[in-house]
Short mmCIF file of C-alpha atoms and ligand atoms in Angstrom, two decimals:
data_model
loop_
_atom_site.label_atom_id
_atom_site.label_comp_id
_atom_site.label_asym_id
_atom_site.label_seq_id
_atom_site.Cartn_x
_atom_site.Cartn_y
_atom_site.Cartn_z
CA MET A 6 110.45 88.18 80.74
CA SER A 7 112.54 86.57 83.45
CA GLY A 8 111.39 83.22 84.78
CA CYS A 9 109.97 81.95 88.05
CA ARG A 10 112.42 82.28 90.93
CA VAL A 11 111.78 78.65 91.88
CA CYS A 12 111.17 76.61 88.72
CA ARG A 13 112.36 79.02 85.98
CA SER A 14 109.13 78.64 83.96
CA ALA A 15 107.59 81.71 82.35
CA ILE A 16 105.56 83.65 84.95
CA GLU A 17 102.32 85.54 84.35
CA PRO A 18 102.08 89.08 85.77
CA PHE A 19 98.64 89.82 87.25
CA MET A 20 99.08 93.20 88.85
CA ASP A 21 101.20 96.20 87.97
CA PHE A 22 101.67 98.84 90.67
CA GLY A 23 103.95 100.96 88.51
CA ARG A 24 107.01 102.77 89.83
CA MET A 25 107.31 102.33 93.60
CA PRO A 26 109.84 103.40 96.22
CA LEU A 27 111.21 101.05 98.91
CA ALA A 28 108.51 100.26 101.49
CA ASN A 29 110.88 100.99 104.37
CA GLY A 30 112.72 103.76 102.51
CA PHE A 31 111.83 106.53 104.98
CA LEU A 32 113.93 109.55 104.13
CA THR A 33 114.86 113.17 104.83
CA PRO A 34 114.22 116.06 102.40
CA ASP A 35 117.86 116.16 101.26
CA GLN A 36 117.37 112.58 100.01
CA PHE A 37 114.18 113.26 98.00
CA ALA A 38 116.01 113.99 94.76
CA GLY A 39 117.94 110.71 94.75
CA GLU A 40 115.04 108.53 95.87
CA TYR A 41 115.17 104.99 94.49
CA TYR A 42 112.24 103.58 92.51
CA PHE A 43 111.58 100.20 90.93
CA ASN A 44 108.73 98.49 89.06
CA LEU A 45 106.43 96.72 91.49
CA ARG A 46 104.69 93.91 89.63
CA ALA A 47 103.18 90.73 91.01
CA ALA A 48 103.04 87.53 88.99
CA TYR A 49 102.24 83.87 89.42
CA CYS A 50 103.86 80.77 88.10
CA PRO A 51 101.49 78.35 86.37
CA ARG A 52 103.95 75.50 86.94
CA CYS A 53 105.01 75.60 90.61
CA THR A 54 102.17 77.99 91.68
CA LEU A 55 104.44 80.53 93.39
CA VAL A 56 103.04 84.06 93.59
CA GLN A 57 106.02 86.42 93.39
CA LEU A 58 107.41 89.80 92.44
CA VAL A 59 108.69 90.08 88.90
CA GLU A 60 111.48 92.37 90.07
CA GLN A 61 112.92 92.84 93.56
CA PRO A 62 115.47 95.55 94.42
CA GLN A 63 118.95 94.37 95.42
CA ARG A 64 118.81 92.94 98.94
CA GLU A 65 121.48 95.30 100.32
CA ARG A 66 119.24 98.24 99.42
CA MET A 67 116.53 96.94 101.75
CA PHE A 68 118.38 95.07 104.49
CA ASN A 69 121.24 97.13 105.88
CA GLU A 70 122.35 99.21 108.84
CA ARG A 71 119.35 101.49 108.40
CA TYR A 72 116.65 98.77 108.32
CA PRO A 73 113.94 100.28 110.54
CA PHE A 74 111.68 97.33 111.33
CA PHE A 75 112.08 96.05 114.89
CA SER A 76 110.20 92.87 115.76
CA ALA A 77 109.73 93.94 119.38
CA THR A 78 107.59 96.96 118.40
CA SER A 79 104.41 94.95 118.61
CA VAL A 80 103.46 93.57 122.01
CA ARG A 81 101.29 91.05 120.22
CA MET A 82 104.24 89.77 118.19
CA GLN A 83 106.37 89.55 121.34
CA ALA A 84 103.79 87.22 122.85
CA HIS A 85 103.47 85.31 119.59
CA PHE A 86 107.21 84.69 119.39
CA ALA A 87 107.45 83.81 123.09
CA ALA A 88 104.89 81.06 122.43
CA LEU A 89 106.64 79.89 119.25
CA ALA A 90 110.00 79.79 121.06
CA GLY A 91 108.37 77.73 123.81
CA GLU A 92 107.06 75.23 121.27
CA VAL A 93 110.39 74.95 119.53
CA ILE A 94 112.28 74.53 122.81
CA ALA A 95 109.84 71.85 123.97
CA THR A 96 110.61 69.64 120.97
CA LEU A 97 114.42 69.88 121.21
CA PRO A 98 116.29 66.62 121.81
CA PRO A 99 118.07 66.12 125.15
CA GLY A 100 121.75 66.88 125.49
CA ASP A 101 123.14 70.11 124.08
CA PRO A 102 120.71 71.08 121.30
CA PHE A 103 121.37 73.92 118.87
CA VAL A 104 118.76 76.36 117.51
CA VAL A 105 119.23 78.66 114.53
CA GLU A 106 116.98 81.51 113.51
CA ILE A 107 117.09 83.02 110.02
CA GLY A 108 116.08 86.69 110.01
CA SER A 109 116.44 86.95 113.81
CA ASN A 110 116.08 90.74 113.73
CA ASP A 111 116.32 92.26 117.26
CA GLY A 112 116.31 88.84 118.97
CA THR A 113 112.65 88.93 120.04
CA LEU A 114 112.25 85.18 119.48
CA LEU A 115 115.74 83.86 120.11
CA ARG A 116 116.20 85.58 123.44
CA HIS A 117 113.92 82.94 124.93
CA ALA A 118 116.45 80.29 123.89
CA ALA A 119 119.29 82.49 125.20
CA ASN A 120 117.50 82.95 128.53
CA ALA A 121 117.00 79.18 128.81
CA GLY A 122 120.73 78.63 128.29
CA ILE A 123 120.19 76.89 124.94
CA ARG A 124 122.89 77.03 122.26
CA HIS A 125 121.59 79.33 119.56
CA LEU A 126 122.59 81.54 116.66
CA GLY A 127 120.63 84.21 114.82
CA ILE A 128 121.46 85.11 111.23
CA GLU A 129 120.49 88.71 110.58
CA PRO A 130 121.99 90.88 107.81
CA SER A 131 120.52 94.21 108.97
CA ALA A 132 123.01 95.69 111.43
CA SER A 133 120.48 98.15 112.91
CA VAL A 134 118.46 95.28 114.38
CA ALA A 135 121.22 92.66 114.82
CA GLU A 136 123.10 95.03 117.13
CA ILE A 137 120.10 95.17 119.45
CA ALA A 138 119.94 91.39 119.57
CA ILE A 139 123.64 91.14 120.39
CA ALA A 140 123.35 93.82 123.09
CA GLY A 141 120.51 91.76 124.59
CA GLY A 142 122.66 88.61 124.80
CA VAL A 143 121.44 86.88 121.62
CA ALA A 144 124.31 85.43 119.58
CA SER A 145 123.90 86.85 116.08
CA LEU A 146 125.77 86.72 112.82
CA CYS A 147 125.29 89.82 110.68
CA ARG A 148 125.11 88.07 107.29
CA PHE A 149 122.61 87.02 104.65
CA PHE A 150 121.88 83.33 105.21
CA ASP A 151 122.78 81.10 102.24
CA THR A 152 124.65 77.85 101.53
CA GLU A 153 128.02 79.37 102.36
CA VAL A 154 126.84 80.64 105.75
CA ALA A 155 125.17 77.25 106.39
CA ARG A 156 128.46 75.45 105.67
CA GLU A 157 130.33 77.75 108.06
CA ILE A 158 127.77 77.25 110.82
CA VAL A 159 127.90 73.46 110.47
CA ALA A 160 131.73 73.56 110.62
CA ALA A 161 131.72 75.79 113.71
CA HIS A 162 128.71 74.53 115.67
CA GLY A 163 127.43 71.34 114.02
CA GLN A 164 123.96 70.85 112.52
CA ALA A 165 120.90 72.52 113.99
CA ASP A 166 118.16 70.61 115.81
CA ALA A 167 115.72 73.39 115.05
CA ILE A 168 115.71 76.17 112.46
CA VAL A 169 113.15 78.96 112.60
CA GLY A 170 112.44 81.55 109.93
CA ALA A 171 109.51 83.90 110.56
CA ASN A 172 108.60 86.49 107.95
CA THR A 173 111.96 85.96 106.34
CA LEU A 174 111.74 83.37 103.56
CA SER A 175 109.12 85.60 101.93
CA HIS A 176 111.79 88.36 101.91
CA VAL A 177 114.36 86.32 100.02
CA ALA A 178 114.99 86.64 96.28
CA ASP A 179 117.32 83.66 95.97
CA LEU A 180 115.09 81.03 97.54
CA HIS A 181 117.25 78.11 96.44
CA ALA A 182 120.33 79.47 98.24
CA VAL A 183 118.40 79.74 101.51
CA VAL A 184 116.48 76.46 101.26
CA GLU A 185 119.60 74.51 100.23
CA GLY A 186 121.33 76.13 103.22
CA ILE A 187 118.49 74.90 105.46
CA ALA A 188 118.84 71.39 103.98
CA MET A 189 122.58 71.41 104.79
CA LEU A 190 122.17 72.83 108.28
CA LEU A 191 119.23 70.79 109.54
CA ALA A 192 120.11 67.68 111.58
CA PRO A 193 118.59 64.43 110.26
CA ALA A 194 115.73 64.46 112.77
CA GLY A 195 115.70 68.27 113.01
CA ARG A 196 112.64 70.46 112.58
CA CYS A 197 112.39 73.68 110.64
CA VAL A 198 109.55 76.13 111.24
CA ILE A 199 108.74 78.61 108.50
CA GLU A 200 106.08 81.24 109.08
CA ASP A 201 105.01 83.82 106.53
CA PRO A 202 101.90 85.71 105.41
CA TYR A 203 99.65 83.30 103.56
CA TRP A 204 98.61 84.09 99.98
CA GLY A 205 95.16 82.63 100.68
CA ASN A 206 94.60 85.33 103.31
CA VAL A 207 95.95 88.09 101.07
CA VAL A 208 93.34 87.09 98.48
CA ALA A 209 90.52 86.55 100.98
CA ALA A 210 91.06 89.95 102.64
CA THR A 211 92.14 91.84 99.51
CA ALA A 212 95.25 92.68 101.52
CA PHE A 213 96.99 94.16 98.48
CA ASP A 214 99.34 96.24 100.64
CA GLN A 215 101.21 93.07 101.62
CA ILE A 216 102.67 93.41 98.14
CA TYR A 217 105.85 95.50 98.34
CA ASP A 218 109.56 95.26 97.61
CA GLU A 219 110.61 93.18 100.62
CA HIS A 220 107.97 90.50 99.99
CA ALA A 221 109.43 88.64 97.04
CA SER A 222 107.14 85.61 97.53
CA TYR A 223 103.57 84.99 98.70
CA PHE A 224 103.49 81.34 99.68
CA THR A 225 100.84 78.68 99.78
CA LEU A 226 101.35 75.13 101.00
CA SER A 227 101.41 74.10 97.37
CA SER A 228 104.19 76.46 96.30
CA LEU A 229 106.24 75.98 99.46
CA SER A 230 106.05 72.18 99.21
CA TYR A 231 107.32 72.37 95.63
CA LEU A 232 110.27 74.53 96.73
CA PHE A 233 111.34 72.39 99.69
CA ALA A 234 110.92 69.13 97.75
CA GLN A 235 113.61 70.34 95.37
CA HIS A 236 116.03 70.27 98.30
CA GLY A 237 115.02 66.91 99.75
CA LEU A 238 112.76 68.40 102.43
CA ALA A 239 109.03 68.03 103.03
CA VAL A 240 106.38 70.30 104.50
CA LEU A 241 104.93 68.00 107.18
CA ASP A 242 102.29 70.30 108.63
CA ALA A 243 100.71 73.70 108.02
CA ILE A 244 99.04 75.58 110.85
CA PRO A 245 97.16 78.84 110.28
CA THR A 246 98.03 81.70 112.66
CA ASP A 247 96.27 85.02 112.82
CA VAL A 248 99.26 87.39 112.96
CA HIS A 249 100.10 89.82 110.13
CA GLY A 250 96.60 89.60 108.73
CA GLY A 251 96.74 85.80 108.37
CA SER A 252 99.93 83.76 108.26
CA MET A 253 100.76 80.09 107.89
CA ARG A 254 103.23 78.20 110.05
CA TYR A 255 104.84 75.38 108.09
CA LEU A 256 106.66 72.52 109.76
CA VAL A 257 109.46 71.27 107.54
CA GLY A 258 111.65 68.19 107.97
CA ARG A 259 113.23 65.32 106.12
CA PRO A 260 110.56 63.25 104.36
CA GLY A 261 109.39 60.48 106.65
CA SER A 262 111.00 61.99 109.77
CA LYS A 263 107.44 62.49 111.02
CA PRO A 264 104.15 61.48 109.41
CA ALA A 265 102.65 64.30 107.36
CA ALA A 266 99.62 65.77 109.12
CA ALA A 267 96.20 65.11 107.63
CA ARG A 268 95.61 68.83 108.08
CA ALA A 269 98.29 69.56 105.47
CA GLU A 270 96.68 67.17 102.98
CA ARG A 271 93.34 68.89 103.50
CA LEU A 272 94.90 72.32 103.01
CA LEU A 273 96.39 71.26 99.68
CA ASP A 274 92.91 70.17 98.54
CA HIS A 275 91.45 73.38 99.91
CA GLU A 276 93.94 75.50 97.97
CA GLN A 277 92.89 73.69 94.81
CA ALA A 278 89.20 74.13 95.58
CA MET A 279 89.62 77.84 96.38
CA GLY A 280 91.33 78.31 93.04
CA LEU A 281 94.13 80.30 94.68
CA HIS A 282 96.22 79.97 91.55
CA ARG A 283 93.50 80.43 88.92
CA PRO A 284 93.55 83.42 86.52
CA GLU A 285 90.01 84.47 87.60
CA THR A 286 91.24 84.71 91.18
CA PHE A 287 93.98 87.13 90.20
CA ALA A 288 91.62 89.18 88.03
CA GLY A 289 89.05 89.39 90.82
CA PHE A 290 91.74 90.45 93.29
CA ARG A 291 92.88 93.22 90.96
CA ASP A 292 89.32 94.51 90.50
CA ARG A 293 88.67 94.59 94.24
CA VAL A 294 91.89 96.57 94.80
CA THR A 295 90.78 99.12 92.21
CA ASN A 296 87.46 99.50 94.03
CA THR A 297 89.22 99.92 97.37
CA GLY A 298 91.38 102.68 95.93
CA MET A 299 88.41 104.58 94.52
CA ALA A 300 86.42 104.29 97.74
CA LEU A 301 89.37 105.33 99.93
CA LEU A 302 90.22 108.38 97.81
CA THR A 303 86.57 109.43 97.75
CA LEU A 304 86.38 109.18 101.54
CA LEU A 305 89.64 111.09 102.12
CA ARG A 306 88.55 113.84 99.73
CA SER A 307 85.21 114.20 101.48
CA CYS A 308 87.00 114.46 104.84
CA LYS A 309 89.11 117.24 103.39
CA ALA A 310 86.05 119.00 101.98
CA GLU A 311 84.35 118.80 105.38
CA GLY A 312 87.44 120.17 107.14
CA LYS A 313 88.10 116.94 109.06
CA ARG A 314 91.73 116.29 109.96
CA VAL A 315 93.01 112.87 108.91
CA VAL A 316 96.18 111.42 110.44
CA GLY A 317 97.76 108.14 109.34
CA TYR A 318 98.32 105.57 112.10
CA GLY A 319 101.49 103.45 111.74
CA ALA A 320 104.22 104.27 109.21
CA THR A 321 104.15 100.66 108.08
CA SER A 322 105.93 99.14 105.15
CA LYS A 323 102.50 98.17 103.79
CA SER A 324 101.40 101.80 103.82
CA THR A 325 103.97 102.60 101.13
CA THR A 326 102.01 100.52 98.64
CA THR A 327 98.66 101.97 99.71
CA ILE A 328 99.82 105.59 99.70
CA ASN A 329 101.73 105.52 96.43
CA PHE A 330 99.51 103.20 94.43
CA PHE A 331 96.34 105.13 95.28
CA GLY A 332 98.01 108.55 95.21
CA ILE A 333 97.41 109.67 98.82
CA THR A 334 99.04 113.09 99.15
CA PRO A 335 100.01 115.32 102.13
CA ASP A 336 96.92 117.49 101.58
CA LEU A 337 94.74 114.44 102.39
CA VAL A 338 96.72 112.97 105.31
CA GLU A 339 98.41 115.49 107.61
CA PHE A 340 101.10 113.18 108.99
CA ILE A 341 101.65 109.57 110.01
CA SER A 342 101.86 108.76 113.71
CA ASP A 343 104.44 106.09 114.57
CA THR A 344 106.15 104.71 117.67
CA THR A 345 109.54 103.93 116.09
CA PRO A 346 112.03 106.70 117.03
CA ALA A 347 114.16 105.95 113.93
CA LYS A 348 111.26 107.07 111.72
CA HIS A 349 110.50 110.33 113.54
CA GLY A 350 111.24 113.47 111.57
CA MET A 351 111.51 111.37 108.42
CA PHE A 352 109.15 111.36 105.45
CA SER A 353 107.29 108.43 103.97
CA PRO A 354 108.72 106.87 100.80
CA GLY A 355 107.38 108.31 97.55
CA ALA A 356 104.57 110.60 98.71
CA HIS A 357 106.66 112.17 101.50
CA LEU A 358 104.05 112.35 104.23
CA PRO A 359 105.73 113.48 107.48
CA VAL A 360 106.22 110.80 110.16
CA ARG A 361 105.75 112.09 113.70
CA PRO A 362 105.86 110.59 117.19
CA HIS A 363 102.70 109.09 118.59
CA ALA A 364 102.65 111.88 121.20
CA GLU A 365 101.59 114.31 118.47
CA PHE A 366 98.63 112.14 117.61
CA ALA A 367 97.64 111.87 121.27
CA ALA A 368 98.16 115.60 121.98
CA ARG A 369 95.54 116.69 119.46
CA TYR A 370 93.35 113.90 118.15
CA PRO A 371 92.26 114.28 114.53
CA GLU A 372 88.68 113.55 113.44
CA ARG A 373 89.85 110.49 111.53
CA ALA A 374 92.78 108.07 111.82
CA LEU A 375 93.70 106.13 108.72
CA LEU A 376 94.73 102.75 110.07
CA PHE A 377 97.76 101.62 108.09
CA LEU A 378 98.31 99.11 110.92
CA TRP A 379 95.11 97.21 110.12
CA ASN A 380 96.85 93.91 110.93
CA HIS A 381 97.19 95.11 114.53
CA ALA A 382 93.67 96.56 114.73
CA VAL A 383 92.73 94.75 117.94
CA GLU A 384 95.88 95.89 119.77
CA VAL A 385 95.58 99.45 118.46
CA ARG A 386 91.89 99.97 119.19
CA ALA A 387 92.35 98.72 122.74
CA LYS A 388 95.25 101.15 123.22
CA GLU A 389 93.45 104.09 121.63
CA ALA A 390 90.11 103.88 123.40
CA ALA A 391 90.40 107.57 124.31
CA PHE A 392 90.56 108.57 120.65
CA ALA A 393 87.25 106.83 119.95
CA ARG A 394 85.68 108.16 123.17
CA GLY A 395 86.51 111.66 121.99
CA GLY A 396 84.51 111.05 118.80
CA GLY A 397 87.45 110.03 116.60
CA LYS A 398 86.83 107.38 113.96
CA TRP A 399 89.11 104.86 112.30
CA ILE A 400 89.30 104.54 108.55
CA VAL A 401 90.28 101.04 107.46
CA TYR A 402 90.66 99.74 103.93
CA VAL A 403 91.28 96.01 104.34
CA PRO A 404 89.23 93.99 103.52
CA THR A 405 87.10 96.94 102.31
CA VAL A 406 86.90 100.65 103.06
CA GLN A 407 85.03 101.24 106.30
CA GLU A 408 84.71 103.81 109.05
CA TRP A 409 84.64 102.46 112.61
N1 SAH B 528 111.76 87.36 112.06
C1 SAH B 528 111.42 88.72 112.41
C2 SAH B 528 111.91 89.74 111.35
C3 SAH B 528 111.15 89.72 110.05
S1 SAH B 528 111.66 91.01 108.95
C4 SAH B 528 109.93 88.88 112.61
O1 SAH B 528 109.16 88.05 112.16
O2 SAH B 528 109.54 89.89 113.21
C5 SAH B 528 112.68 90.12 107.83
C6 SAH B 528 114.10 90.02 108.36
O3 SAH B 528 114.81 89.14 107.50
C7 SAH B 528 114.84 91.33 108.35
O4 SAH B 528 115.34 91.57 109.65
C8 SAH B 528 115.95 91.13 107.31
O5 SAH B 528 117.13 91.83 107.60
C9 SAH B 528 116.12 89.63 107.35
N2 SAH B 528 116.67 88.98 106.14
C10 SAH B 528 116.49 89.31 104.85
N3 SAH B 528 117.15 88.45 104.03
C11 SAH B 528 117.76 87.55 104.83
C12 SAH B 528 118.60 86.43 104.60
N4 SAH B 528 118.97 86.04 103.38
N5 SAH B 528 119.06 85.75 105.69
C13 SAH B 528 118.70 86.10 106.94
N6 SAH B 528 117.90 87.15 107.21
C14 SAH B 528 117.44 87.87 106.17
P1 TMP B 529 105.41 97.25 109.67
O1 TMP B 529 103.97 96.99 109.36
O2 TMP B 529 106.24 97.55 108.49
O3 TMP B 529 105.94 96.15 110.52
O4 TMP B 529 105.52 98.55 110.54
C1 TMP B 529 104.85 98.73 111.74
C2 TMP B 529 105.07 100.19 112.19
O5 TMP B 529 103.99 100.58 113.02
C3 TMP B 529 106.33 100.39 113.00
O6 TMP B 529 107.02 101.55 112.55
C4 TMP B 529 105.85 100.64 114.42
C5 TMP B 529 104.47 101.19 114.22
N1 TMP B 529 103.53 100.91 115.30
C6 TMP B 529 102.87 101.97 115.93
O7 TMP B 529 103.09 103.12 115.58
N2 TMP B 529 101.97 101.67 116.91
C7 TMP B 529 101.70 100.39 117.29
O8 TMP B 529 100.87 100.18 118.17
C8 TMP B 529 102.37 99.31 116.62
C9 TMP B 529 102.05 97.90 116.98
C10 TMP B 529 103.27 99.62 115.64
ZN1 ZN B 530 107.57 78.34 89.24
#
C-alpha cells in the first residue's frame, strides 16, 4: 500500500467505493466504450491525521480544457467570494500590493481585485474556465501551481501579500509542491487564506458524496496544521463557513506574524474530543452511508412502482458518487436537470443518466426531484417554489433520506 501523501506513513483505508468514473466526466454515447474508471477508496493517516484518497486519477484527466465546473454558477458562491475578496483586499498593505489566487477558475473571486485596480494573478490549469476569467479582465496563468510556478511568479511580480485558495488545495495530489510554492511566494507578513470542505462536517452530515476523484484530501485543522508546519507556515485561525455543506476557512501565515486565535486552539481540542480521526468514527460513517443507500433505493423503487416521475436536480460532481455507488439507474431517474450549457445533451459518468437543460424540468414538473445539489438547498428551494406549489416534493439524502 502506498503511503500518506503528507507524511508517508502507512494509511488505513476505511471506505471502498469500488470502480468509479470521473465525477465531472460527463460524456456522449460515442465515449461510453472508452470511459475511464479508477478505484475510489478513502483512507486516513494515523500519524498526521489526514483523510485522503488512496488513489487519485492523473490531474490532467480531471483539470483540462473540458473542465465543466464554473464557480459563477451559484449566486450564493458569487456573494460568498465577493465577501471573501473584500476581506482580503481590506487587509492588504498600502502601496502596490499583489494578490494571487490558486485555482482561480472563471475569476469569480479575483475579478473584485481586478475591478479595484489591484495587482493580481490567478493560477488556473483548466483552460475552459481560465479563458472566461481572462475574457473578463482577470489576469490568469493556465498552469498547475507548484514550486516552479511560484518561482516564476516571484521573479516576474515579486512575492504576494495575499494568496487565496478556495476549494483547490483539497483537489491537489502533490500537496507538498503546492504548499512549498505558497511558502516561497508569500511575503514575510503576507496572509494566505485556504478554504475547503471540512472533514468534521462530512462526518457530521454523512456527506459521503463529497468523496470523489477531485477531492484528494478532506482536511481538519489538525491535518492542515501538520502539512503547513512542514513548510515553515502556521495555521493562525480557522473560521467555519456554511458553504458547500460546511467548509473551514484557514488563515495561514509565517509563525508569529500574528498571534494564533484562541478559536483555533479550541477547534484543535474539539477535533480531538469529537474523535474525528478515531477508527469508530470511520466505521460509524461507513454504516450510515450503507443505510442511506438502502433507504434511497427503496424510496426510488417505490416511486417507480407508484408511477411517479423522478428527475435529478443538479448534475453535480457529488452526484457521480451517489449514483454509481448506490446503483441509481436510468429507469429510476428519468434525467438530471442542470443549468450548465456544457453539460446539456451529455450523459452522467458511469450510469449514463441524460443531462438536460433546466427548462425541461420547468416545462413538465415531475412528482419528485432528487436533490443532488443538497448543499445549495436554500437557494434551490427558494428558486423552485412553483415546483413545490404544484405538489412536487424534494428527495434529499444528506444527512439522511427525507422527502420535503
Ligand atoms: N476556487 C474556485 C474553483 C474550485 S474548483 C471555487 O471555489 O469555486 C478547483 C479548481 O482548482 C479547478 O478550477 C481546477 O482546475 C483547479 N486546480 C486543480 N489543481 C490545481 C493546481 N495544482 N493549481 C491551481 N489550480 C488547480
Ligand atoms: P458541483 O456540485 O459539481 O459544483 O456542480 C453543480 C452543478 O449544479 C453545476 O453543473 C450547475 C448546477 N446547478 C443547477 O443546475 N442549478 C442551480 O441552481 C445551481 C446552483 C447549480
Ligand atoms: Zn500522514
